[in-house]
mmCIF file of C-alpha atoms in Angstrom:
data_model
loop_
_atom_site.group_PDB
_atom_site.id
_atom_site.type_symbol
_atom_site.label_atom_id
_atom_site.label_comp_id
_atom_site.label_asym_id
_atom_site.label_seq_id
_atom_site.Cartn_x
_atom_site.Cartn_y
_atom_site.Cartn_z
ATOM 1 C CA UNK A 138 -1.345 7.078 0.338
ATOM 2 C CA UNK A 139 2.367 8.200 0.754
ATOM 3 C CA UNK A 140 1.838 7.543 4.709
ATOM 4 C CA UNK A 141 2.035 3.794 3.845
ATOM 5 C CA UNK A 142 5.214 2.589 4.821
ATOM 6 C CA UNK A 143 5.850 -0.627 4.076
ATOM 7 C CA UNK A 144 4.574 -1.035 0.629
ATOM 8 C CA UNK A 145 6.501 -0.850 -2.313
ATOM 9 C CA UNK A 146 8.318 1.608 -1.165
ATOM 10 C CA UNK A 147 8.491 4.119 2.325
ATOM 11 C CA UNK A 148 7.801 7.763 2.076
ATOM 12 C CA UNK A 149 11.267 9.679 3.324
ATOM 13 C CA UNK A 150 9.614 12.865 3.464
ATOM 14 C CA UNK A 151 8.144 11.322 6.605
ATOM 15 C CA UNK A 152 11.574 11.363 7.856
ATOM 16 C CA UNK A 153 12.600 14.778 7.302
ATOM 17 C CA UNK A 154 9.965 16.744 8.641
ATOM 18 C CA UNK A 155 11.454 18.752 11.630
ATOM 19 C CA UNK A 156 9.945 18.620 15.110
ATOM 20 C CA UNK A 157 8.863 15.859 17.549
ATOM 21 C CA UNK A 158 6.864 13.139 16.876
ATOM 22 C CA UNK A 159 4.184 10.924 18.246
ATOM 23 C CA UNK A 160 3.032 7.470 17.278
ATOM 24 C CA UNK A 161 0.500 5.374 19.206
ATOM 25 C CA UNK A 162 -1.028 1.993 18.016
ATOM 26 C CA UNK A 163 -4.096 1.141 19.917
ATOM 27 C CA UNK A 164 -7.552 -1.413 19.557
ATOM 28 C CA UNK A 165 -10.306 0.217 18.598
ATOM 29 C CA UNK A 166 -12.331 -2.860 18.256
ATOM 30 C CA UNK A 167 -16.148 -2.645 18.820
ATOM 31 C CA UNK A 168 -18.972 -5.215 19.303
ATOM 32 C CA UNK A 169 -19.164 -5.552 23.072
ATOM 33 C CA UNK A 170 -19.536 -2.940 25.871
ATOM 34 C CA UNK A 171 -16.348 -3.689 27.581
ATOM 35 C CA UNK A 172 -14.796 -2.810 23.885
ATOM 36 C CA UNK A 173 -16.724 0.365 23.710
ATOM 37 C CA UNK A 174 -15.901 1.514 27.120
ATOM 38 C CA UNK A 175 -11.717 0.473 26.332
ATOM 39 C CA UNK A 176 -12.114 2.739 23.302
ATOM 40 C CA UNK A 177 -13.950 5.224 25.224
ATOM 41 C CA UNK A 178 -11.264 5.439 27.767
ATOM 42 C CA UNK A 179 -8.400 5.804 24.991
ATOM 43 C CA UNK A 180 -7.884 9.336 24.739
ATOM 44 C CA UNK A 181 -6.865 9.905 28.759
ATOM 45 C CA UNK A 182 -4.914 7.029 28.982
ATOM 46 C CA UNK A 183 -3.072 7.868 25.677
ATOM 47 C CA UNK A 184 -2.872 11.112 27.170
ATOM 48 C CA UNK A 185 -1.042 10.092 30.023
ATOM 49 C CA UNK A 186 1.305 8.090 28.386
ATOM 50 C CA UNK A 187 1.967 10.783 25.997
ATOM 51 C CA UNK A 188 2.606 13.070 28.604
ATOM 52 C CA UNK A 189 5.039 10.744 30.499
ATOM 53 C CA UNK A 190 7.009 11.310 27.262
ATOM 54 C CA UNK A 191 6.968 15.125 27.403
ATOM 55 C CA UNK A 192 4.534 15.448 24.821
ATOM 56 C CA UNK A 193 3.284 18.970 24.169
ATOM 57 C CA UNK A 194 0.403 19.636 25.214
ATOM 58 C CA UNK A 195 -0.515 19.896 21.343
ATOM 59 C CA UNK A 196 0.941 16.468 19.867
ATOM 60 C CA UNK A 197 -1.916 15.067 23.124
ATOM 61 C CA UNK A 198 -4.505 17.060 22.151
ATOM 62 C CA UNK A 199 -4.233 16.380 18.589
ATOM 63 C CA UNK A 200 -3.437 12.442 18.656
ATOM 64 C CA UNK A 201 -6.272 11.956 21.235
ATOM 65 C CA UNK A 202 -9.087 13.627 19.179
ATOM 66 C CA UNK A 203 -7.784 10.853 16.102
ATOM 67 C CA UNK A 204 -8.447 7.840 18.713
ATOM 68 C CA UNK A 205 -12.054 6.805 17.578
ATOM 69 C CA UNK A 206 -13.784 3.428 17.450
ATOM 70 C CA UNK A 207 -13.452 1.220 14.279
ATOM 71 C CA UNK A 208 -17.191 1.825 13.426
ATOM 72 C CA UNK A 209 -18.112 -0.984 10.871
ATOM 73 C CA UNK A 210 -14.776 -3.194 11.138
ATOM 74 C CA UNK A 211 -15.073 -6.428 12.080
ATOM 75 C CA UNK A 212 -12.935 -7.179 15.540
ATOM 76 C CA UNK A 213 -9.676 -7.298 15.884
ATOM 77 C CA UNK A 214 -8.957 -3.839 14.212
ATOM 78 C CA UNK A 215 -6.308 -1.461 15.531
ATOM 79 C CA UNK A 216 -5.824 2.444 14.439
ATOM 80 C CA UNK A 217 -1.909 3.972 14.124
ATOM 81 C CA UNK A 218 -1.881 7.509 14.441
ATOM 82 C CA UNK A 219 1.235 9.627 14.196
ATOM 83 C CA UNK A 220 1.236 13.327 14.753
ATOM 84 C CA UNK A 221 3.882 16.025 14.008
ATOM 85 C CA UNK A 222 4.000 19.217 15.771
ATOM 86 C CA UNK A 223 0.618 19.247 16.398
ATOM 87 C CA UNK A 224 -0.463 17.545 13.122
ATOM 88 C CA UNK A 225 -2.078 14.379 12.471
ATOM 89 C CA UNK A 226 0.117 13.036 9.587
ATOM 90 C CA UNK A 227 -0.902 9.446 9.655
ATOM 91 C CA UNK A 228 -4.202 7.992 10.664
ATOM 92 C CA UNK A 229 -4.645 3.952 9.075
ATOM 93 C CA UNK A 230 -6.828 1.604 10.199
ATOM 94 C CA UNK A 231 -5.501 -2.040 10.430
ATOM 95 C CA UNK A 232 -7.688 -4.958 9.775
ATOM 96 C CA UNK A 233 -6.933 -8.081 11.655
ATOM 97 C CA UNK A 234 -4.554 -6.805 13.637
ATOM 98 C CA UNK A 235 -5.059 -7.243 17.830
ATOM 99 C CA UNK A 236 -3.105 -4.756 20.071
ATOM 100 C CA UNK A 237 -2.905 -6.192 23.865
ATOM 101 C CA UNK A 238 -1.972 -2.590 25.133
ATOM 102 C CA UNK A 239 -1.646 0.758 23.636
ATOM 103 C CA UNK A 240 1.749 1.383 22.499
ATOM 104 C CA UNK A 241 2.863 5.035 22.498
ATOM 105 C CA UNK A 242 6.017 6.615 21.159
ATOM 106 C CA UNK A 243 7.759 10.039 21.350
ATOM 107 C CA UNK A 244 10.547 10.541 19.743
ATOM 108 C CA UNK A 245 12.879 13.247 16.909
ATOM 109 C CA UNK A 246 11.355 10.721 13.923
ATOM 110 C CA UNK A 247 8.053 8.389 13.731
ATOM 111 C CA UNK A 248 8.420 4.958 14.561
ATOM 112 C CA UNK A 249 6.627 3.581 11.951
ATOM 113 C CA UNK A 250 7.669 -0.534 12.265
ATOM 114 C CA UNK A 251 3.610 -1.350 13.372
ATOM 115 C CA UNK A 252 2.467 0.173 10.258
ATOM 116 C CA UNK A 253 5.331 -1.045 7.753
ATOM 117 C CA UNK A 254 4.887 -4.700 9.346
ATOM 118 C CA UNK A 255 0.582 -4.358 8.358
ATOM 119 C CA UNK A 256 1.259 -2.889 5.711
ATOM 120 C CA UNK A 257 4.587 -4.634 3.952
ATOM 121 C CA UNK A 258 3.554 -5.692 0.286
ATOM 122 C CA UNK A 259 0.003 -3.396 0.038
ATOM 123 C CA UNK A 260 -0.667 -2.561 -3.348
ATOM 124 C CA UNK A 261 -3.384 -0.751 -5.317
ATOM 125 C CA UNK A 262 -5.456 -1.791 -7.581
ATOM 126 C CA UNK A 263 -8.278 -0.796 -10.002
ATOM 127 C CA UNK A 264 -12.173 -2.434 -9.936
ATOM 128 C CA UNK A 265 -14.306 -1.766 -12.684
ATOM 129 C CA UNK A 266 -17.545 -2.764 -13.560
ATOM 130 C CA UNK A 267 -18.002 -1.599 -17.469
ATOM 131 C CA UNK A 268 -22.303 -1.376 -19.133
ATOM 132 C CA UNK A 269 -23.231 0.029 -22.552
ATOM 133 C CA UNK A 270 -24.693 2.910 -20.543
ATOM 134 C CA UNK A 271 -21.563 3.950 -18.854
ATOM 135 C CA UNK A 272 -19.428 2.166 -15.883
ATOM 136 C CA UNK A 273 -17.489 2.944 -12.703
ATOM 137 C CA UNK A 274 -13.671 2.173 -11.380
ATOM 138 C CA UNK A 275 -12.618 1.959 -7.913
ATOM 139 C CA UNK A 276 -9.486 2.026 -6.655
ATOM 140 C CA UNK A 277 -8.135 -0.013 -3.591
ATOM 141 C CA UNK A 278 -5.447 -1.476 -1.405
ATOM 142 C CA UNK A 279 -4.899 -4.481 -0.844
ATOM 143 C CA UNK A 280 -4.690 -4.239 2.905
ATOM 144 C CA UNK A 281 -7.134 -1.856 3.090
ATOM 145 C CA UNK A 282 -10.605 -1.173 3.961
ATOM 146 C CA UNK A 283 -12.877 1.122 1.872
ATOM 147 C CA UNK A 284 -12.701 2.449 -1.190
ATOM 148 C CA UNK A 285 -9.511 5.034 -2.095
ATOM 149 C CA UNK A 286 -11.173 7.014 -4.553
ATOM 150 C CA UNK A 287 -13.879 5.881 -7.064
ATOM 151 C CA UNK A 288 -15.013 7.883 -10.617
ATOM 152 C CA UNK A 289 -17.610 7.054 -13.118
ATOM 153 C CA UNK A 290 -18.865 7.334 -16.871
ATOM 154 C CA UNK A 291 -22.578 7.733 -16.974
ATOM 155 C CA UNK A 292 -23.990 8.153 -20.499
ATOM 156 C CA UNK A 293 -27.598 8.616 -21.661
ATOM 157 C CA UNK A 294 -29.488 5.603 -20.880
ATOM 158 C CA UNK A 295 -32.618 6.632 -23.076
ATOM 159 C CA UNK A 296 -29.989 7.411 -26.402
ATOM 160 C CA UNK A 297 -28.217 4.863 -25.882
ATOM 161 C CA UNK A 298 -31.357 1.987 -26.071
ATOM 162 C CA UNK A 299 -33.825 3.785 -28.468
ATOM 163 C CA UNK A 300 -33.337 2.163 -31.251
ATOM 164 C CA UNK A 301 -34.415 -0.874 -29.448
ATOM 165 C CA UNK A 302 -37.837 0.277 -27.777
ATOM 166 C CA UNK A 303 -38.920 1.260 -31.305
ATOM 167 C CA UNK A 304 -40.012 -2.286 -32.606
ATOM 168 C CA UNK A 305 -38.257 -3.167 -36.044
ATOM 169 C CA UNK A 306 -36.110 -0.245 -35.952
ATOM 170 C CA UNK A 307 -32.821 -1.787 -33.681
ATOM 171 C CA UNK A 308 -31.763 -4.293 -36.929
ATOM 172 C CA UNK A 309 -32.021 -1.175 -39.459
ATOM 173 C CA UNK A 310 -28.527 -0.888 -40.263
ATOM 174 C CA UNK A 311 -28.351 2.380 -39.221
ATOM 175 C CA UNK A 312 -29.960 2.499 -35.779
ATOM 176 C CA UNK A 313 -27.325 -0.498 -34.893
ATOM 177 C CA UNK A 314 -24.603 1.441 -35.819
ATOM 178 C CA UNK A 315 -25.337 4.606 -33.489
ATOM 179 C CA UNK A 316 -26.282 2.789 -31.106
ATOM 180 C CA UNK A 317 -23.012 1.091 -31.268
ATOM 181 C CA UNK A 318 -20.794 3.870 -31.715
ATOM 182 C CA UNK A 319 -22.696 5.159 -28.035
ATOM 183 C CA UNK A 320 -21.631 2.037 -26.688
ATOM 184 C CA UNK A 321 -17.833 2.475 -28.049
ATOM 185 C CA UNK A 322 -18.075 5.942 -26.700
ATOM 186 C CA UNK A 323 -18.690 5.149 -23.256
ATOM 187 C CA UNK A 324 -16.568 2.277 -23.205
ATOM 188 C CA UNK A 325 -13.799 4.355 -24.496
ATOM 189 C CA UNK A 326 -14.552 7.005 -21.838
ATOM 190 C CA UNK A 327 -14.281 4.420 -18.904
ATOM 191 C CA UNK A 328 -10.925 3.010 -20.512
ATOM 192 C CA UNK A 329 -9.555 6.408 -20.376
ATOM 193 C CA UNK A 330 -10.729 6.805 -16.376
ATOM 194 C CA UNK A 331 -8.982 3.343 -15.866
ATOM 195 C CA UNK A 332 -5.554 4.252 -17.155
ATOM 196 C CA UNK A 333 -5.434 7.612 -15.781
ATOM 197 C CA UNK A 334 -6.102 6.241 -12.117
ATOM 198 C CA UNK A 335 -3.654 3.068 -12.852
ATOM 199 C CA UNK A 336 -0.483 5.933 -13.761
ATOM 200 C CA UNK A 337 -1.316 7.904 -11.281
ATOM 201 C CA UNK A 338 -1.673 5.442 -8.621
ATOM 202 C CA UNK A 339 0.960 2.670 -9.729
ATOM 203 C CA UNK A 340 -1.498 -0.438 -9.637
ATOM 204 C CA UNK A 341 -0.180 -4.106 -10.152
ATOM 205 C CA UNK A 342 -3.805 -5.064 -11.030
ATOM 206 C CA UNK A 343 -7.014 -3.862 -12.855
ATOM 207 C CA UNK A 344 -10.289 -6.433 -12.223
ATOM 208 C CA UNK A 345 -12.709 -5.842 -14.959
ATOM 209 C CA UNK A 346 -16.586 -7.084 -14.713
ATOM 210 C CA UNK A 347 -20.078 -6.038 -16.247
ATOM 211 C CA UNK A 348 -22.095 -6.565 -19.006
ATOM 212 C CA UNK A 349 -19.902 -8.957 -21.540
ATOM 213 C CA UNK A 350 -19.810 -6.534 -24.985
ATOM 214 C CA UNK A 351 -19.034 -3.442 -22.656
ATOM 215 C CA UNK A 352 -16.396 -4.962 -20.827
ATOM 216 C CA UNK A 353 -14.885 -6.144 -23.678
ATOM 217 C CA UNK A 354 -14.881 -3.255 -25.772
ATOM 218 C CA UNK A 355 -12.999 -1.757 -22.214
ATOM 219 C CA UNK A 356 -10.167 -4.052 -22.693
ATOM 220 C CA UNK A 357 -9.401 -3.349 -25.958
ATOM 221 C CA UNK A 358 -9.106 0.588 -25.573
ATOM 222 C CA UNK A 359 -6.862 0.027 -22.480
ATOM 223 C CA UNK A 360 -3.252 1.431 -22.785
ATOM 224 C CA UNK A 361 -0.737 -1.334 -23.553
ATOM 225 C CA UNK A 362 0.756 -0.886 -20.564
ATOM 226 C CA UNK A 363 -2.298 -1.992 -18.443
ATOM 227 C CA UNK A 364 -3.429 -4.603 -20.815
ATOM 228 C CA UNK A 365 -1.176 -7.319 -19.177
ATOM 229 C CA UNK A 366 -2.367 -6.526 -15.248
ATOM 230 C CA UNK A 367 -6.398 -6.913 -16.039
ATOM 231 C CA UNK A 368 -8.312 -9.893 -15.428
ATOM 232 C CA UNK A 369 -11.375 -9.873 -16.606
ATOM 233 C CA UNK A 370 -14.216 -11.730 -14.483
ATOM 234 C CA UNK A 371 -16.968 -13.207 -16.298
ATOM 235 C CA UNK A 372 -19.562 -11.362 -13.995
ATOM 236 C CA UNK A 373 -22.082 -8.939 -15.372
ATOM 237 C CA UNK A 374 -22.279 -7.056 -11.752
ATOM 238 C CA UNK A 375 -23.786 -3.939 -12.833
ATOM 239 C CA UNK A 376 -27.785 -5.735 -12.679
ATOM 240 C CA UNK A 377 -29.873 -5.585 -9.494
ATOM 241 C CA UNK A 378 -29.873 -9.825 -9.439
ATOM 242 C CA UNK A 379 -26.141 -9.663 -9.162
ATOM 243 C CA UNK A 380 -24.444 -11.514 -6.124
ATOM 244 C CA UNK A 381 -21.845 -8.896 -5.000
ATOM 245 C CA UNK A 382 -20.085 -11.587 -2.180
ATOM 246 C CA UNK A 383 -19.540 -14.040 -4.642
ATOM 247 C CA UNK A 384 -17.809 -11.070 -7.072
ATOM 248 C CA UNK A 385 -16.254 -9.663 -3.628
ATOM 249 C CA UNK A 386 -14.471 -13.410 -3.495
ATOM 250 C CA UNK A 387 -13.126 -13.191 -6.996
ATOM 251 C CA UNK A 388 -11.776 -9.766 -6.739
ATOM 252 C CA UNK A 389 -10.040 -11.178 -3.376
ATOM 253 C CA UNK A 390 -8.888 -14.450 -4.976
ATOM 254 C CA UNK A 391 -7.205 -11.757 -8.061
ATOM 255 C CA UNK A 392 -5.436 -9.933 -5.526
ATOM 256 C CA UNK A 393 -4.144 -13.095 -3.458
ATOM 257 C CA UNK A 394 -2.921 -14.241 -7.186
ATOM 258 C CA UNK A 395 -0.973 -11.056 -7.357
ATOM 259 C CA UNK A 396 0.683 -11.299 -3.502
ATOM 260 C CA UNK A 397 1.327 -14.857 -3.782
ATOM 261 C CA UNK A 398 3.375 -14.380 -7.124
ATOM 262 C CA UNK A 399 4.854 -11.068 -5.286
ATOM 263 C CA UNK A 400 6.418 -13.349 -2.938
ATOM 264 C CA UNK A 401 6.957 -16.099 -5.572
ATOM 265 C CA UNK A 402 9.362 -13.675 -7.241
ATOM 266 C CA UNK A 403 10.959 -12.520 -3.899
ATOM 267 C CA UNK A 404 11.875 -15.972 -3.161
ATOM 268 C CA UNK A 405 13.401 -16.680 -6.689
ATOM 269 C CA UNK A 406 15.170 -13.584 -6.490
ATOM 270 C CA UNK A 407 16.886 -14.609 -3.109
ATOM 271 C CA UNK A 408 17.503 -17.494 -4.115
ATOM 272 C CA UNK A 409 19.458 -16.952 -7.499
ATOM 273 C CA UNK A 410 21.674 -14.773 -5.281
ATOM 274 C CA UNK A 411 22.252 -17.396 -2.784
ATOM 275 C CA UNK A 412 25.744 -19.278 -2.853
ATOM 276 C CA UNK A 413 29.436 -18.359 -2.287
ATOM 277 C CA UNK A 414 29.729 -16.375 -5.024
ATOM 278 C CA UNK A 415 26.909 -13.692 -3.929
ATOM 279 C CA UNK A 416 27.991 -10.161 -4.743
ATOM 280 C CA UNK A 417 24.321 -8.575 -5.243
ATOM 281 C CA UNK A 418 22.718 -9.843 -1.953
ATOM 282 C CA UNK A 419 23.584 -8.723 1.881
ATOM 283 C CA UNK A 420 22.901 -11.500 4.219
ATOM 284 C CA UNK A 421 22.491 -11.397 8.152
ATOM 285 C CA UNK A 422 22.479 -7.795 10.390
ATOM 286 C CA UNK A 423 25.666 -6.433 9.727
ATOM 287 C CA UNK A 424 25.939 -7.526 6.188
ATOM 288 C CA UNK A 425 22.433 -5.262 6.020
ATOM 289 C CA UNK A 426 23.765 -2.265 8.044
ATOM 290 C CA UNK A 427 27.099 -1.785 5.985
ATOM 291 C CA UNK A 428 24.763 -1.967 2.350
ATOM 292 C CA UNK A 429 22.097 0.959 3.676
ATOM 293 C CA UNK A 430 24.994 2.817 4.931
ATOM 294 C CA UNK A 431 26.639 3.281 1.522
ATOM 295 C CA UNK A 432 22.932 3.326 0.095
ATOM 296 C CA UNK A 433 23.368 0.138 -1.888
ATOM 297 C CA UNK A 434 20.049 -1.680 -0.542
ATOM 298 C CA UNK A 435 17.922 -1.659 -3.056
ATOM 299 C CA UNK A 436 15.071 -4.159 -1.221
ATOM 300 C CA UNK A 437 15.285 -4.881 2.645
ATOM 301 C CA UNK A 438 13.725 -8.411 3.257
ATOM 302 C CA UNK A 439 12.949 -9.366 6.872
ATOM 303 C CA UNK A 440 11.859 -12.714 8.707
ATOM 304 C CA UNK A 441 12.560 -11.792 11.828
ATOM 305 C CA UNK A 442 11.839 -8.317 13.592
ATOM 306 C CA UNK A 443 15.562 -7.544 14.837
ATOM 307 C CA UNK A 444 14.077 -6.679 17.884
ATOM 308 C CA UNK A 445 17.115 -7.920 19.871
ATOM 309 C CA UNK A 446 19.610 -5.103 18.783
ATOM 310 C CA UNK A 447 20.392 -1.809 18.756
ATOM 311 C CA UNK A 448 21.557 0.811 16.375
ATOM 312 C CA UNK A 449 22.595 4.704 16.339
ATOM 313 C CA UNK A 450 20.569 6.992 14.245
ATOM 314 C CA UNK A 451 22.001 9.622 12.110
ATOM 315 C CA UNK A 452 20.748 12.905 11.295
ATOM 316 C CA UNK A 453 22.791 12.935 7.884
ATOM 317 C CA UNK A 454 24.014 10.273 5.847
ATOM 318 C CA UNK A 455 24.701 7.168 6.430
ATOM 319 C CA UNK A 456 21.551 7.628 8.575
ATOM 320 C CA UNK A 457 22.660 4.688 10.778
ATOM 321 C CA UNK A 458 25.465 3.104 12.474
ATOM 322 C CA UNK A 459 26.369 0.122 15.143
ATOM 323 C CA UNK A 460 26.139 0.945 18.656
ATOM 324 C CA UNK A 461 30.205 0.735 19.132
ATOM 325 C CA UNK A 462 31.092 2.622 16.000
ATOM 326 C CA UNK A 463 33.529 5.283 17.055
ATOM 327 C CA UNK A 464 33.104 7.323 13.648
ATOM 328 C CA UNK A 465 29.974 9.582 12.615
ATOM 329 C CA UNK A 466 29.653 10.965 16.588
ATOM 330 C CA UNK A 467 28.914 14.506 15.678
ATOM 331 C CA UNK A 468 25.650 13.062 13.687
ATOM 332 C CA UNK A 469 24.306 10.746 16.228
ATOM 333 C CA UNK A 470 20.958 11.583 17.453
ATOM 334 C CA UNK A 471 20.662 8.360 19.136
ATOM 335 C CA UNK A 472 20.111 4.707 20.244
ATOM 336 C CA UNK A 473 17.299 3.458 19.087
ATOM 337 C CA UNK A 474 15.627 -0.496 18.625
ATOM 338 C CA UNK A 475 16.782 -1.753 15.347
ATOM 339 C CA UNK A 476 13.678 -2.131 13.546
ATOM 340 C CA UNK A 477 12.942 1.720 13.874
ATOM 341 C CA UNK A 478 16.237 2.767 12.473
ATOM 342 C CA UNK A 479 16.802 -0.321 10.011
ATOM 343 C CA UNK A 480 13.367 1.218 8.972
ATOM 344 C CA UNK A 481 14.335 5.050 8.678
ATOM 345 C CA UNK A 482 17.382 4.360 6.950
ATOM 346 C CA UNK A 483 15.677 2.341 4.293
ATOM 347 C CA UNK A 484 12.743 4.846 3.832
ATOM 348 C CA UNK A 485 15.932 7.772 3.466
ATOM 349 C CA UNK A 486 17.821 5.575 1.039
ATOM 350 C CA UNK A 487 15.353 5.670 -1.492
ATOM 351 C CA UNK A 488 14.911 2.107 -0.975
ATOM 352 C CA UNK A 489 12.143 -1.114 -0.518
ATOM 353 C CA UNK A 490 11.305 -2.899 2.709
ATOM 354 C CA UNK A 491 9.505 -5.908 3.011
ATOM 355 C CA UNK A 492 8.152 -8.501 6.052
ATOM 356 C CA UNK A 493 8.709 -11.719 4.194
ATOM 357 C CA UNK A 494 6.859 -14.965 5.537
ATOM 358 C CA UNK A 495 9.160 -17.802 6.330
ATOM 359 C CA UNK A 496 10.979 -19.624 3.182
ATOM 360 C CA UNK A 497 12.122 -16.709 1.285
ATOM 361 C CA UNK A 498 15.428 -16.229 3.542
ATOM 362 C CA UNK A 499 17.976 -18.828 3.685
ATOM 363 C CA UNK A 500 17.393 -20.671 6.952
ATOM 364 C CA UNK A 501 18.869 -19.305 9.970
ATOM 365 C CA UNK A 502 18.838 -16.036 8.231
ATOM 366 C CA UNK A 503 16.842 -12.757 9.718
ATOM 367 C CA UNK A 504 17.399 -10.442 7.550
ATOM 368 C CA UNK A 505 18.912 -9.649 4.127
ATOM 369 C CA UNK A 506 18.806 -7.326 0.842
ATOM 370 C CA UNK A 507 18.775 -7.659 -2.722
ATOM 371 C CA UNK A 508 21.693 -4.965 -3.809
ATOM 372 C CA UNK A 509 21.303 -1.970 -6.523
ATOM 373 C CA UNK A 510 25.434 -2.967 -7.488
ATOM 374 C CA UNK A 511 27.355 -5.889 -6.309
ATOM 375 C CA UNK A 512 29.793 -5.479 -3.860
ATOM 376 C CA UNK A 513 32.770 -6.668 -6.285
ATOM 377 C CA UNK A 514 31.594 -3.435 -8.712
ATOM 378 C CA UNK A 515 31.810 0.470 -7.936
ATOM 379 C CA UNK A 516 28.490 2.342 -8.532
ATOM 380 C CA UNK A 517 27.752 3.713 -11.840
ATOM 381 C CA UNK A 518 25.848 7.056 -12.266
#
């Protein structure tokens, strides 16, 4: 979903929609009665926070009717809503994540940090479990719940096995070979499902299970650009004896593979750039500021939250500015915590945040980026 900020990349057009806006980040945990009631009593006191804001009276309406329970989330789960003019643009769930006290923003742009932080590194990816008879592919996120959107390939179950309920008849060379080429047809069906959903959707990783000649024939129809992001588990899924936790375990170890290399490469990237000759990395705050202001960030990295300082927000570009800069007045919209406009200025920059764990940065280091040109080199265009 565009809405997910944070990922591999921020959706501006978040930015630039006109109006107020209002962001809350709440629990909406169930399991006990004291959690039901909390969740029960969300919309009034959301409300009245809201409304302490000067909230219209249709950003309230329209963010409270969003705040419902987590129904079949395990506890701690939190929901982020943000609406626009009345709208209900964003509405995620977040898994694992506990939220003391509601927290409730109004502001002239969405203060999206909560959900970038969840959501920093996300990715989608593809599931699919291939049979002779057909198959299905599912595609996910990584830090998501649920499925995002599933298709199948469902071919004739009765043509496709004939030739083997009629005794003698499957090894007749001719039999085989249909009922091959049914097998080849499906197959080549579900490859096609699999790379249209991987282009359109940008995955870093296609899991492939099922019966062992289907979902092989799968991999070999696959584009080329998809063959090297599949694993293929040896799991034939798609028979009522199949044990879908231990499958649900291998899909999860895939995608750690992929999130742990993610921030393998981060790391390496960082430090290859790290030294005193440095010209394609920003280190430290104001290092960071003075890159996104003449758009040169190409991938915000952050250890620590920022949450100490203050900057100016913009309404054109640079988008963002120190609190004592004397230049850019006519554009300031205003002060702000740092990790909102560090956040918006990335997201309007066309470029990459990320919530690194600790080890990527240099030590004593909060914040950096990895440059689009080094600072010793004028742009080219």
């Amino acid at each position: 979903m565009a809405s997910r900020a944070g990922s591999t990349g921020i959706d501006a057009s978040l930015y630039r929609r006109e109006g107020q806006w209002c962001t809350a980040l709440v629990d909406v945990s169930l399991g006990t009665t004291a959690a039901q009631e909390a969740v029960d009593a969300l919309p009034e006191v959301v409300g009245k926070l809201l409304a302490s804001q000067q909230a219209s009276e249709a950003d309230i309406a329209a963010l409270a009717e969003a705040l419902v329970p987590a129904q079949g989330h395990a506890s701690p789960v939190a929901r982020f809503v943000a609406v626009n003019n009345g709208e209900v643009v964003v509405d995620e769930l977040i898994d694992g994540l506990k939220v003391e006290a509601a927290d409730v923003d109004c502001g002239p742009f969405p203060n999206l940090v909560a959900l970038a932080r969840a959501r920093g590194g996300q990715f989608p990816y593809l599931v699919a479990e291939a049979s002779k008879d057909g198959g299905e592919v599912r595609l996910y996120h990584s830090s998501v719940q649920g499925v995002g959107e599933s298709r199948g390939v469902t071919g004739d179950p009765e043509e496709a096995h004939h030739a083997r309920k009629v005794p003698g008849r499957y090894d007749e060379p001719k039999n085989r070979s249909n009922t091959e080429e049914i097998w080849r047809r499906n197959a080549d069906e579900l490859a096609k499902q699999i790379d249209e959903l991987a282009r359109e959707n940008y995955v870093k990783l296609i899991v492939l299970a099922g019966d062992i000649k289907a979902r092989e024939l799968v991999a070999s129809k696959l584009g080329s650009a998809n063959k090297p992001i599949t694993s293929i588990l040896e799991q034939h899924t798609r028979t009522g004896g199949a044990d879908q936790a231990a499958f649900a375990a291998a899909v999860q170890g895939q995608v750690d593979e992929v999130l742990g290399r993610d921030v393998e490469e981060l790391s390496k990237r960082v430090a290859n750039r790290t030294g005193n000759d440095r010209p394609d990395l920003a280190l430290g705050f104001e290092e960071v500021v003075a890159a996104l202001q003449q758009a040169q960030a190409d991938t915000v990295l952050v250890g620590q939250y920022q949450d100490d300082e203050t900057l100016m927000a913009l309404d054109a570009d640079p988008w963002l500015c120190g609190e004592d800069s004397e230049e850019h007045s006519e554009s300031v919209i205003g002060s702000w915590p740092a990790p909102e406009v560090l956040l918006r200025a990335t997201a309007l920059t066309d470029a990459t945040i990320r919530y690194v764990p600790e080890g990527v940065l240099p030590e004593g280091v909060g914040i950096a980026a990895l440059l689009r040109w080094p600072n010793t080199a004028e742009p080219t265009t």
